[in-house]
PDB file of C-alpha atoms in Angstrom:
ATOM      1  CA  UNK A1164     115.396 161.497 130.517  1.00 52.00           C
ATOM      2  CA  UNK A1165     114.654 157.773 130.923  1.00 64.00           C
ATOM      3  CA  UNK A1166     113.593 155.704 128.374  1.00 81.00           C
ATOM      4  CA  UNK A1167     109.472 156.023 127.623  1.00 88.00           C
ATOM      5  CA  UNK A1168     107.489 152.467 127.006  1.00 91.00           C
ATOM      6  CA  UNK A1169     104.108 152.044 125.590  1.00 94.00           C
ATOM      7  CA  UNK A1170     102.004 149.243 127.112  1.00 95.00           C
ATOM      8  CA  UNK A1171      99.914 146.876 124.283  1.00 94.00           C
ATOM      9  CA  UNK A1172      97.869 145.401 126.858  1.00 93.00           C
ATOM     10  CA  UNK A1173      98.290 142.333 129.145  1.00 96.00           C
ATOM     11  CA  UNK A1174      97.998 138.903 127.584  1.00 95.00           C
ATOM     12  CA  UNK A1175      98.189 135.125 129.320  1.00 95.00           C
ATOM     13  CA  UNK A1176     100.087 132.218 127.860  1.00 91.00           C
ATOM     14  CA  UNK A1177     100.040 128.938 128.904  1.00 86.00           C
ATOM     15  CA  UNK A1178     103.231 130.332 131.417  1.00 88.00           C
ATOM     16  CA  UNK A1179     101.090 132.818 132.467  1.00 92.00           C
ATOM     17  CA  UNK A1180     100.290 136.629 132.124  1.00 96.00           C
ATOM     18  CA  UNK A1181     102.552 138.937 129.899  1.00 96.00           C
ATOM     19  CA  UNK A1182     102.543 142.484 129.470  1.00 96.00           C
ATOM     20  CA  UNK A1183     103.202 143.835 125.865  1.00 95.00           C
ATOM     21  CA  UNK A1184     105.004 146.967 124.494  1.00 94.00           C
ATOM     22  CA  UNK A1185     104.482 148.514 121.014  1.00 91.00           C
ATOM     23  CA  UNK A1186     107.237 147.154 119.345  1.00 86.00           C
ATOM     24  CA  UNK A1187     106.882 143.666 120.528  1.00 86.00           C
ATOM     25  CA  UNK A1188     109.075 143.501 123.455  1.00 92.00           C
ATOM     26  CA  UNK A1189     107.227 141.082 126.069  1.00 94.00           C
ATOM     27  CA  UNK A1190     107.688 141.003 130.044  1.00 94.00           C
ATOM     28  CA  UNK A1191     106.696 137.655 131.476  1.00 95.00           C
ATOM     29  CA  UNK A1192     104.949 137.717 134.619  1.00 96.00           C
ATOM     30  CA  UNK A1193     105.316 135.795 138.000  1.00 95.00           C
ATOM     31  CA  UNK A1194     104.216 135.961 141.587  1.00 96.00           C
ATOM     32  CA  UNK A1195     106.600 138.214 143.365  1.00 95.00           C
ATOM     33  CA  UNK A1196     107.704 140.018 140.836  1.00 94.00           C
ATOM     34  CA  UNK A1197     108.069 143.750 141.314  1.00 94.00           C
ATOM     35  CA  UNK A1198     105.880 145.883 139.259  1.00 95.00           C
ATOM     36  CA  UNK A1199     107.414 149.352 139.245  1.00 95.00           C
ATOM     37  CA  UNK A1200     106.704 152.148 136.551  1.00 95.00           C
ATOM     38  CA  UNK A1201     105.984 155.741 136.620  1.00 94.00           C
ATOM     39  CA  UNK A1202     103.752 157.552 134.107  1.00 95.00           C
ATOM     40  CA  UNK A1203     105.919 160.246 131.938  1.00 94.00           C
ATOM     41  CA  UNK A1204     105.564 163.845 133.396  1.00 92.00           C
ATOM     42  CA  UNK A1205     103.666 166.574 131.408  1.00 90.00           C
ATOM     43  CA  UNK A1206     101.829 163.829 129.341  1.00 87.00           C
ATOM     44  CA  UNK A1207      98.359 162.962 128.394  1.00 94.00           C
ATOM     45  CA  UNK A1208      96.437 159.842 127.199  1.00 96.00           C
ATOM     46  CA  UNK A1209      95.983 159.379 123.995  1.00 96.00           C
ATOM     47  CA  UNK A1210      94.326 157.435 121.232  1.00 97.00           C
ATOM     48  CA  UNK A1211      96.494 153.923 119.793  1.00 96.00           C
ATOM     49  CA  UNK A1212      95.052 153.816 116.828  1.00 95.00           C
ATOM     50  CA  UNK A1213      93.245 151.017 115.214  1.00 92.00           C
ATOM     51  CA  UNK A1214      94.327 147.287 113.637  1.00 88.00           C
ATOM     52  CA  UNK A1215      98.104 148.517 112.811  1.00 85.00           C
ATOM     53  CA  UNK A1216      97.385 152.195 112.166  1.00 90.00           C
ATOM     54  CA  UNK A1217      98.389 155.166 114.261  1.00 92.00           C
ATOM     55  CA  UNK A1218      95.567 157.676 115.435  1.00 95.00           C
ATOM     56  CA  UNK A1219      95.634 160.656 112.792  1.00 93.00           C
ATOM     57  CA  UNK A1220      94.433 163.215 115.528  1.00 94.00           C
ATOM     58  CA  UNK A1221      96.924 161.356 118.149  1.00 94.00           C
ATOM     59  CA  UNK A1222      93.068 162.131 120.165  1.00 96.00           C
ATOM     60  CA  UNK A1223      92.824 162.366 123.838  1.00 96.00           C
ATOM     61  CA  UNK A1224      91.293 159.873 125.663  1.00 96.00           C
ATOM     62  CA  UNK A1225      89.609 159.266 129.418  1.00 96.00           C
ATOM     63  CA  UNK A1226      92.402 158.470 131.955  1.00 96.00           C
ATOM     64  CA  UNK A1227      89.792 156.405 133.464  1.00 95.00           C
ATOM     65  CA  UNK A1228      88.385 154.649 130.345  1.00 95.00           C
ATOM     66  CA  UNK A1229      89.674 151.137 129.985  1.00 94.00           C
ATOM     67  CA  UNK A1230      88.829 151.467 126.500  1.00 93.00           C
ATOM     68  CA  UNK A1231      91.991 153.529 124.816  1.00 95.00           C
ATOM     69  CA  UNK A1232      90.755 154.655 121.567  1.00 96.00           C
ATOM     70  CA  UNK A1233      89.085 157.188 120.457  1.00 96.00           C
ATOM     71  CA  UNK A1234      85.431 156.584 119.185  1.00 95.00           C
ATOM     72  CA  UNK A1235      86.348 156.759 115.437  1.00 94.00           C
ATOM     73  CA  UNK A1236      89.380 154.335 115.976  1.00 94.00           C
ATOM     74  CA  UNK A1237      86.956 152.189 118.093  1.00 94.00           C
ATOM     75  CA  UNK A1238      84.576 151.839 115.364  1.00 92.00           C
ATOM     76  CA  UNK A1239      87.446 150.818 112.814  1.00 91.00           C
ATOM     77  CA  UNK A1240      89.126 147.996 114.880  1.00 89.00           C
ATOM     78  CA  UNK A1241      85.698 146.459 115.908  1.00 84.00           C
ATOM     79  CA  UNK A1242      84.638 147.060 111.683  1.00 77.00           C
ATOM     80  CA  UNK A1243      85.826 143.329 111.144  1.00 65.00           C
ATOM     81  CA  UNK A1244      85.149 141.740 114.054  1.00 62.00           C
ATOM     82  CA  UNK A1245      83.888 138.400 115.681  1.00 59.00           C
ATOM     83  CA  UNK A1246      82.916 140.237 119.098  1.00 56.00           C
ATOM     84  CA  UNK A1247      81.085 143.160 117.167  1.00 48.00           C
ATOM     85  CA  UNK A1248      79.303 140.655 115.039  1.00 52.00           C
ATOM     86  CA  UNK A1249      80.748 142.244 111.877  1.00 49.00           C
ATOM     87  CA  UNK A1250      82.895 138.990 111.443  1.00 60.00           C
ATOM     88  CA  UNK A1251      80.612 136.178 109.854  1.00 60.00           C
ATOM     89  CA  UNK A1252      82.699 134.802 106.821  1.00 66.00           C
ATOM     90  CA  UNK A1253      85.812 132.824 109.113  1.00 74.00           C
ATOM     91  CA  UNK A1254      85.742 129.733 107.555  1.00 82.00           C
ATOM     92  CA  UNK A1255      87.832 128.356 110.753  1.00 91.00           C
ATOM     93  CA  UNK A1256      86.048 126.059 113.515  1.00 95.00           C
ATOM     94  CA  UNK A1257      84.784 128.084 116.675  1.00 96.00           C
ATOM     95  CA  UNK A1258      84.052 127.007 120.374  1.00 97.00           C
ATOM     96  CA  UNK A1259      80.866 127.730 122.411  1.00 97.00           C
ATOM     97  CA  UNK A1260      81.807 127.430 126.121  1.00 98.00           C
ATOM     98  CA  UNK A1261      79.858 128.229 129.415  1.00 98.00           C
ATOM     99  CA  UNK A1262      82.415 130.323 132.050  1.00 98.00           C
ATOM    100  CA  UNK A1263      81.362 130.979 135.664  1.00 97.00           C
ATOM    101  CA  UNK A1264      82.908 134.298 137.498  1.00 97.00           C
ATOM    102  CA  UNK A1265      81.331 133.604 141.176  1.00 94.00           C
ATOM    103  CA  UNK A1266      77.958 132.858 142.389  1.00 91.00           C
ATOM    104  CA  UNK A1267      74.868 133.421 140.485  1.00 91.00           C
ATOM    105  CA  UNK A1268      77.535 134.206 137.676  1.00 95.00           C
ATOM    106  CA  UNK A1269      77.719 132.626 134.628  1.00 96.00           C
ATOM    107  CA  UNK A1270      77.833 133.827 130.677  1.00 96.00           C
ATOM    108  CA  UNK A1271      77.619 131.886 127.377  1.00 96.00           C
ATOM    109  CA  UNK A1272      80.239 132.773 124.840  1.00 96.00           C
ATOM    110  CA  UNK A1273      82.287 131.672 121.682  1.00 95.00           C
ATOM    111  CA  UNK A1274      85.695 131.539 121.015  1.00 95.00           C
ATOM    112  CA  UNK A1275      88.005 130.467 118.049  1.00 94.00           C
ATOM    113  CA  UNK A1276      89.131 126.920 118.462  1.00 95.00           C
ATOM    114  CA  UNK A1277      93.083 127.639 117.572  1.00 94.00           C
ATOM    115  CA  UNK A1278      92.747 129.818 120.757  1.00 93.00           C
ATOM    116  CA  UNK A1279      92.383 127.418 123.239  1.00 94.00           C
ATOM    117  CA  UNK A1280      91.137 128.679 126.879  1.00 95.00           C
ATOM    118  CA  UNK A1281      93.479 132.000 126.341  1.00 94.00           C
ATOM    119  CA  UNK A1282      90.004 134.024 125.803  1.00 94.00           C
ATOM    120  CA  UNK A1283      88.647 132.866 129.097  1.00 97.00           C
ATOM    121  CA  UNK A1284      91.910 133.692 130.958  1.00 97.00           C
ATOM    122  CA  UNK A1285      91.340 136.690 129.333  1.00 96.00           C
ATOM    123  CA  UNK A1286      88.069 137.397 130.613  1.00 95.00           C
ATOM    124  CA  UNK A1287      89.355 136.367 134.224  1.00 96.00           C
ATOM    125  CA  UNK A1288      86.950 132.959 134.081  1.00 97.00           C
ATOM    126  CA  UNK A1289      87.243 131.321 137.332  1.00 97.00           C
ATOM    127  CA  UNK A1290      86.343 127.864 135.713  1.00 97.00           C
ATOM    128  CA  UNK A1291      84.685 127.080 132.672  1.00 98.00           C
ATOM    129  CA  UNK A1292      83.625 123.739 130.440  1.00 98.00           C
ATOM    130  CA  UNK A1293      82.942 123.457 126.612  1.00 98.00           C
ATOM    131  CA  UNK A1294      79.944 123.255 125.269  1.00 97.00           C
ATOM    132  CA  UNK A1295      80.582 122.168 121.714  1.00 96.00           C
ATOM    133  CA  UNK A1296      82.618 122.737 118.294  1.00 97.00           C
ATOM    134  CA  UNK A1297      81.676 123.805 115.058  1.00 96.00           C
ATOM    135  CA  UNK A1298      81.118 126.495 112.015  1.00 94.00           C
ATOM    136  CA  UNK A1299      81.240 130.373 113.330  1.00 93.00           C
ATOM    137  CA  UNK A1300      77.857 130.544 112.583  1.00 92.00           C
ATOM    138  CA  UNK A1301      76.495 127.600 114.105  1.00 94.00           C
ATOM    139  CA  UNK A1302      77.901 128.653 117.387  1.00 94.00           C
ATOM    140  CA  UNK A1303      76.549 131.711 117.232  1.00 94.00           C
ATOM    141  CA  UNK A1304      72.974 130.465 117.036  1.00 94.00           C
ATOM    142  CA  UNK A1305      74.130 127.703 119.873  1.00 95.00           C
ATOM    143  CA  UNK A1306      75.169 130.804 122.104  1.00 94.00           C
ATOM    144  CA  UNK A1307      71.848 132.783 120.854  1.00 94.00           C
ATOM    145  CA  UNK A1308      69.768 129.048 122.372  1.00 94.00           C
ATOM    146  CA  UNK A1309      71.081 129.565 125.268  1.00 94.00           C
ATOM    147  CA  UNK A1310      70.595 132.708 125.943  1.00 94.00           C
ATOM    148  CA  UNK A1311      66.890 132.456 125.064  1.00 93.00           C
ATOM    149  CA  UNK A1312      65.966 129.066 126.458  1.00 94.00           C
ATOM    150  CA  UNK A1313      67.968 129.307 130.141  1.00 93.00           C
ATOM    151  CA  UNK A1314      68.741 132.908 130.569  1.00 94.00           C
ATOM    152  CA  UNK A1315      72.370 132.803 130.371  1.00 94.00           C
ATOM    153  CA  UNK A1316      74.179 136.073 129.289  1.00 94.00           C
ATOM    154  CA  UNK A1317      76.988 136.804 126.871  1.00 92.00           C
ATOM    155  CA  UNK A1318      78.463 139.647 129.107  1.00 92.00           C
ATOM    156  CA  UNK A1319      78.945 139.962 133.063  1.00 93.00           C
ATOM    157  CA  UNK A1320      80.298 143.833 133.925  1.00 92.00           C
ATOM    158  CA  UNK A1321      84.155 143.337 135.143  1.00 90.00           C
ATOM    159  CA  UNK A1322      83.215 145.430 137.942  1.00 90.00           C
ATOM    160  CA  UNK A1323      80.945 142.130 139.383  1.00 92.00           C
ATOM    161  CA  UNK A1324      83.596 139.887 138.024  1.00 93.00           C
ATOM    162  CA  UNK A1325      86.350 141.524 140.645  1.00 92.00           C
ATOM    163  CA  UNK A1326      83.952 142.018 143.409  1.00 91.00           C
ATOM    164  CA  UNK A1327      83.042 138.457 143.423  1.00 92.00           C
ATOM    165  CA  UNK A1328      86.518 136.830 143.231  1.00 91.00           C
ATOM    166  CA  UNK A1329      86.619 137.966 147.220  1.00 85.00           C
ATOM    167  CA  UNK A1330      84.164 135.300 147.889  1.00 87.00           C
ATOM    168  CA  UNK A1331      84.690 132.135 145.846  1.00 93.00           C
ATOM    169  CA  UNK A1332      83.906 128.538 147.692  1.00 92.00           C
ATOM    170  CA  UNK A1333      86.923 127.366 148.456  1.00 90.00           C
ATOM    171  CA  UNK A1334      86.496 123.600 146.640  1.00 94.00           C
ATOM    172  CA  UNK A1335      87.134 123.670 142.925  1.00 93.00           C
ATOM    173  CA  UNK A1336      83.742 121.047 143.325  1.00 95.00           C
ATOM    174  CA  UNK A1337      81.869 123.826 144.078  1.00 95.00           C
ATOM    175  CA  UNK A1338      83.041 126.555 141.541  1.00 96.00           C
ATOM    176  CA  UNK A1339      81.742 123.874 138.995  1.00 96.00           C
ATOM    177  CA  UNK A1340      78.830 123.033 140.429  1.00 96.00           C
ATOM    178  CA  UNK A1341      76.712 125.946 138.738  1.00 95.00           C
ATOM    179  CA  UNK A1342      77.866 125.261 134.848  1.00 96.00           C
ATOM    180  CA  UNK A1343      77.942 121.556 135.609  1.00 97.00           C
ATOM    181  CA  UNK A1344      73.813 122.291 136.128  1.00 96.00           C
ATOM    182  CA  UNK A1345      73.600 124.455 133.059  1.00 96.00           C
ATOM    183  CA  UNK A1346      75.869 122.231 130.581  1.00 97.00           C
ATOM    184  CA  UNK A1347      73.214 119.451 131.528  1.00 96.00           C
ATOM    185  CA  UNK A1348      70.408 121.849 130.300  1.00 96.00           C
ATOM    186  CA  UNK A1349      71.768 123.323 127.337  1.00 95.00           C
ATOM    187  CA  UNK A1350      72.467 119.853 125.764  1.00 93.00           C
ATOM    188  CA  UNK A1351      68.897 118.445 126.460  1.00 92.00           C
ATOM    189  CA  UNK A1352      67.652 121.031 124.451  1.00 93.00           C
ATOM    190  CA  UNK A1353      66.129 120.603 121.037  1.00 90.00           C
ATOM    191  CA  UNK A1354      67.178 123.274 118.268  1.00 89.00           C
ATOM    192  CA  UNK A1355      70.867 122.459 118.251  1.00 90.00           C
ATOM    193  CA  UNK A1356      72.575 123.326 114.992  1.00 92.00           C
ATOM    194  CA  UNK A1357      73.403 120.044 113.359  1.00 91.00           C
ATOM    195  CA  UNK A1358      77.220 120.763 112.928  1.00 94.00           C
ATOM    196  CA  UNK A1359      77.385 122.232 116.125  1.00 95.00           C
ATOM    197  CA  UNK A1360      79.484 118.751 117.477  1.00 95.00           C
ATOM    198  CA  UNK A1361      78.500 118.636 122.130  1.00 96.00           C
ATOM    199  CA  UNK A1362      81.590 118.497 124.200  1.00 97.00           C
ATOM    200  CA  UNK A1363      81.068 116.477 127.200  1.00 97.00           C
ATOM    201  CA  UNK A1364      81.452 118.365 130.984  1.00 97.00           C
ATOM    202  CA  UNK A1365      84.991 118.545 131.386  1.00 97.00           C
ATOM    203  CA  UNK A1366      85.447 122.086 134.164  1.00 97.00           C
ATOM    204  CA  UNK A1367      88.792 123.701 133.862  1.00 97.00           C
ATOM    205  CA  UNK A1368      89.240 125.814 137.167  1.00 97.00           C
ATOM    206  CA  UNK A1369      91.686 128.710 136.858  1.00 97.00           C
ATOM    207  CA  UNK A1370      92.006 129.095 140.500  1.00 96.00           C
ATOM    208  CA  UNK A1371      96.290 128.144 140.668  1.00 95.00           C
ATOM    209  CA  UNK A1372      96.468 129.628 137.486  1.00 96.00           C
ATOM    210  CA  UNK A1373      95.247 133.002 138.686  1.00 97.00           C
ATOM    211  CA  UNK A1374      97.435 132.639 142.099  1.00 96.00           C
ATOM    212  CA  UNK A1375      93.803 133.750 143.771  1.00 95.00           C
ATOM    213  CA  UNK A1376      94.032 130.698 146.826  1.00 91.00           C
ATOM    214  CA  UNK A1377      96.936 132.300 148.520  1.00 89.00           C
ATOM    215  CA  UNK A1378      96.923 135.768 147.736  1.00 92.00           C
ATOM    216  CA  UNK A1379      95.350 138.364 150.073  1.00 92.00           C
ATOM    217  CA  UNK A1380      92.159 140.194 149.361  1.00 91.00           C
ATOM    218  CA  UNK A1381      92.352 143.385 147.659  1.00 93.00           C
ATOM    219  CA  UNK A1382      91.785 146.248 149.382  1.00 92.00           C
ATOM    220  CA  UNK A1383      91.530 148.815 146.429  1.00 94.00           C
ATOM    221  CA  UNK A1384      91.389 149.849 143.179  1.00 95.00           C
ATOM    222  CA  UNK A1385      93.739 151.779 141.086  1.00 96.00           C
ATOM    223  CA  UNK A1386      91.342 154.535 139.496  1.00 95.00           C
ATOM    224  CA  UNK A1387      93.344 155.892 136.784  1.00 96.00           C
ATOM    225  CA  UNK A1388      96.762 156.797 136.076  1.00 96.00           C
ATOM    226  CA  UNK A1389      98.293 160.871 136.154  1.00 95.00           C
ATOM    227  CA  UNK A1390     100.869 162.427 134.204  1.00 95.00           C
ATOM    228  CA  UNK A1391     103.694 162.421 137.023  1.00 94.00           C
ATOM    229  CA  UNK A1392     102.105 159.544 138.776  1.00 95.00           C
ATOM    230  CA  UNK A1393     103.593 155.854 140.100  1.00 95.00           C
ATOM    231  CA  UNK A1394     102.991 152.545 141.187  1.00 96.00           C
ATOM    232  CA  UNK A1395     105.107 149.752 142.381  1.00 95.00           C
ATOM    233  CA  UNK A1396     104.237 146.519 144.174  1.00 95.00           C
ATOM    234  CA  UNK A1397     104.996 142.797 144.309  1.00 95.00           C
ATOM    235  CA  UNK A1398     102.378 140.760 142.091  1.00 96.00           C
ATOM    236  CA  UNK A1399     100.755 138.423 144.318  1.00 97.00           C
ATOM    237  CA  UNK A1400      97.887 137.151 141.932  1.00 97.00           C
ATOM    238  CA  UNK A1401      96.166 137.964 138.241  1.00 97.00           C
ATOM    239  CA  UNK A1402      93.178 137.293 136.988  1.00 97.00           C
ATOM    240  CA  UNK A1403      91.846 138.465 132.970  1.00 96.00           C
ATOM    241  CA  UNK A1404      93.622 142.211 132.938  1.00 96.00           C
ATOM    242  CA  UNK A1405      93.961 142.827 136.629  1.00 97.00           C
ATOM    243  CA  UNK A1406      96.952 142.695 138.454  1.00 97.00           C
ATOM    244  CA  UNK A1407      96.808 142.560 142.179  1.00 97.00           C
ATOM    245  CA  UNK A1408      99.901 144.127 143.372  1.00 96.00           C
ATOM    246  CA  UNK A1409     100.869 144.183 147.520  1.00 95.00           C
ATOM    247  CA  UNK A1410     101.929 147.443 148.228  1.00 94.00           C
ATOM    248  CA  UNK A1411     102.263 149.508 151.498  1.00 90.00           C
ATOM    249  CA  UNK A1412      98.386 150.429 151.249  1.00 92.00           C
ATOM    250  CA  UNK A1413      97.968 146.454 150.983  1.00 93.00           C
ATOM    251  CA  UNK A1414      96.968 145.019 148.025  1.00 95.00           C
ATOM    252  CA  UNK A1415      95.693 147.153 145.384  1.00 96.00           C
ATOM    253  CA  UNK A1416      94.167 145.652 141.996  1.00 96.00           C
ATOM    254  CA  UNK A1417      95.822 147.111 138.522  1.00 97.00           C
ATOM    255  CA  UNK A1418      93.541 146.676 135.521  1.00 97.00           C
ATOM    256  CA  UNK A1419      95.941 147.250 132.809  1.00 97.00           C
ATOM    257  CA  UNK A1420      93.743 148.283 130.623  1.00 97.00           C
ATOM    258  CA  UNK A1421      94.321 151.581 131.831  1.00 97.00           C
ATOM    259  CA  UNK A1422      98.158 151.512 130.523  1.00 97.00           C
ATOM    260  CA  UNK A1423      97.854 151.993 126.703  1.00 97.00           C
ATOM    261  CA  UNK A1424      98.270 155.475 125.872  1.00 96.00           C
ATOM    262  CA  UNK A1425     100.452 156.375 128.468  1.00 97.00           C
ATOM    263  CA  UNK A1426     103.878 156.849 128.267  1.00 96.00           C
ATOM    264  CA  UNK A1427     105.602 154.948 130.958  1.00 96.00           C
ATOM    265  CA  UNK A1428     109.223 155.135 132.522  1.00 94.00           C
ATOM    266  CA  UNK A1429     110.978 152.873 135.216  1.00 91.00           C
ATOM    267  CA  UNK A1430     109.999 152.737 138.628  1.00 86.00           C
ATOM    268  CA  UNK A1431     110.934 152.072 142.025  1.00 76.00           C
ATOM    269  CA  UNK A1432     110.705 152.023 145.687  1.00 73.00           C
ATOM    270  CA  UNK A1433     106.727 151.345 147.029  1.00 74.00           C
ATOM    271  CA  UNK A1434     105.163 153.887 145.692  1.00 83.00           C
ATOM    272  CA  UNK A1435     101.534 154.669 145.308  1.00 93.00           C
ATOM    273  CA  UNK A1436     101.257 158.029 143.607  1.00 94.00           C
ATOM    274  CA  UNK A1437      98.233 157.313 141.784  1.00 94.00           C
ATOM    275  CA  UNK A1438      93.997 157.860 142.208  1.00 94.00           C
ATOM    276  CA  UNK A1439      92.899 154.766 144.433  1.00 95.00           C
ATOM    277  CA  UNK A1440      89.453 153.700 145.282  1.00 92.00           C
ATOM    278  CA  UNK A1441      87.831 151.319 147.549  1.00 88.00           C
ATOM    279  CA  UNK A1442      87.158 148.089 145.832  1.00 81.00           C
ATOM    280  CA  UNK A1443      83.242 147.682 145.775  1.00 73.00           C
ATOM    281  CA  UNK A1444      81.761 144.778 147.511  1.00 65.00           C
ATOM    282  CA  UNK A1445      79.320 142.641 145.677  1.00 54.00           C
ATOM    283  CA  UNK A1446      75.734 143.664 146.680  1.00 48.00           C
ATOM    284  CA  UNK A1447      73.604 140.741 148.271  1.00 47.00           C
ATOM    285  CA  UNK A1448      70.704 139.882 148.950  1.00 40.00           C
ATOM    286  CA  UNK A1449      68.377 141.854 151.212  1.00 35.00           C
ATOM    287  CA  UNK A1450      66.720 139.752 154.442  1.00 38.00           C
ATOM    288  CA  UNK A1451      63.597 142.092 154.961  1.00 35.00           C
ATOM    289  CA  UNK A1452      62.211 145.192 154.028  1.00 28.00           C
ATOM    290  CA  UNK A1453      63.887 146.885 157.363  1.00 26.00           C
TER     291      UNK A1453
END
């Protein structure tokens, strides 16, 4: 029997997106590279456990769930946590940033500074600016100001995120134009924390980085993995935790968030033995009533 891997997730690095395996072992990523695996037959998904720990029950979890732990593990790892708000004590500096996704499309968010932009890669950000530096707490009340005074939100569903990345302007001028308006804004308002320090406009567009200006457009998504299943394709672009990956049913999109708790064994051929679904187009506006 072949030799099973457990995924840890998809992270990027300033060379660009890497898949992780319990243990530590780390697969670089790069455009045309082959993406083959097959999912372990007579398996099921289960829990990973939380910050370090293995799941006690070993718990079953959704196949189609991009979250892999089970709700008491979930509630652990997020029980000291800057995302969850359960995190306020880090004495170390944070960054409040503005990140636009596609039109119409733009959140507010923090991030700590010794990350650099490796959350907003993260988060698939198709360009972003900073907004300023300072004190955990202070940046939470910055991204708190701005969510009050000019409506922007801290969270955009990934499923609007993907849908709009078929239809970005072309012109890295225009991706900024949006948070170029907004950074304006939120620095002529009053109520700034004091040792919140402004950061002027600088837009970093992720554009290259993501390989999205020559890849094709996706033309599905992969549901959910199956015990028995596979998947293989040549990566043509990635963007937060999707992989788009050109296959003989053209390019389907991977979020890898669906790996952990599978067991996975090599791959190969083009194979697509796994649920797909059409990838949803991003609803517009309606002209008239009929």
């Amino acid at each position: 029997m072949a030799q099973a891997w457990r995924s840890a997730g998809l992270s990027w690095t300033a060379g660009g997106p890497v898949l992780i395996w319990d243990g530590g072992r780390r697969s670089a990523l790069t455009w045309g590279k082959t993406v083959a695996f097959g999912v372990a037959e007579g398996g099921a998904r289960t829990c990973v456990g939380a910050r370090g720990n293995l799941c006690p029950l070993a718990t079953r979890v959704s196949a189609r769930s991009t979250g892999p732990r089970c709700e008491d593990c979930a509630r652990l790892d997020r029980a000291h946590s800057v995302a969850a708000d359960t995190l306020a004590d880090d004495p170390r500096p944070y960054r409040v940033y503005l990140a636009w996704f596609g039109s119409g499309m733009t959140k507010v968010g923090i991030t700590a500074e010794r990350r650099g932009p490796a959350r907003l890669l993260e988060q698939g950000a198709i360009c972003f600016s900073w907004l300023g530096t300072g004190p955990l707490m202070a940046a939470r009340r910055t991204e708190e100001l701005l969510r009050a005074a000019l409506r922007v939100p801290d969270r955009i569903p990934y499923a609007a995120k993907r849908a709009a990345r078929a239809a970005l302007p072309s012109a890295g001028e225009e991706r900024a134009a949006e948070i170029a308006g907004l950074h304006a804004r939120a620095l002529g308002l009053t109520g700034w924390p004091e040792s919140l320090e402004p950061a002027p406009f600088r837009p970093v567009d992720h554009v290259e980085a993501f390989g999205l200006a020559e890849a094709p457009a996706p033309v599905g998504v992969v549901g959910e993995l199956a015990a028995g299943g596979a998947l293989s394709g040549e990566l043509v672009a990635a963007a937060g935790p999707d992989l788009h990956l050109a296959t003989d049913r053209g390019v389907l999109v991977l979020d890898t968030r669906l790996l952990p708790g599978w067991e996975l064994v090599p791959g190969g051929g083009r194979r697509v033995e796994v649920p797909v679904r059409a990838l949803k187009e991003r609803p517009t506006a309606q002209d008239g009533l009929f």
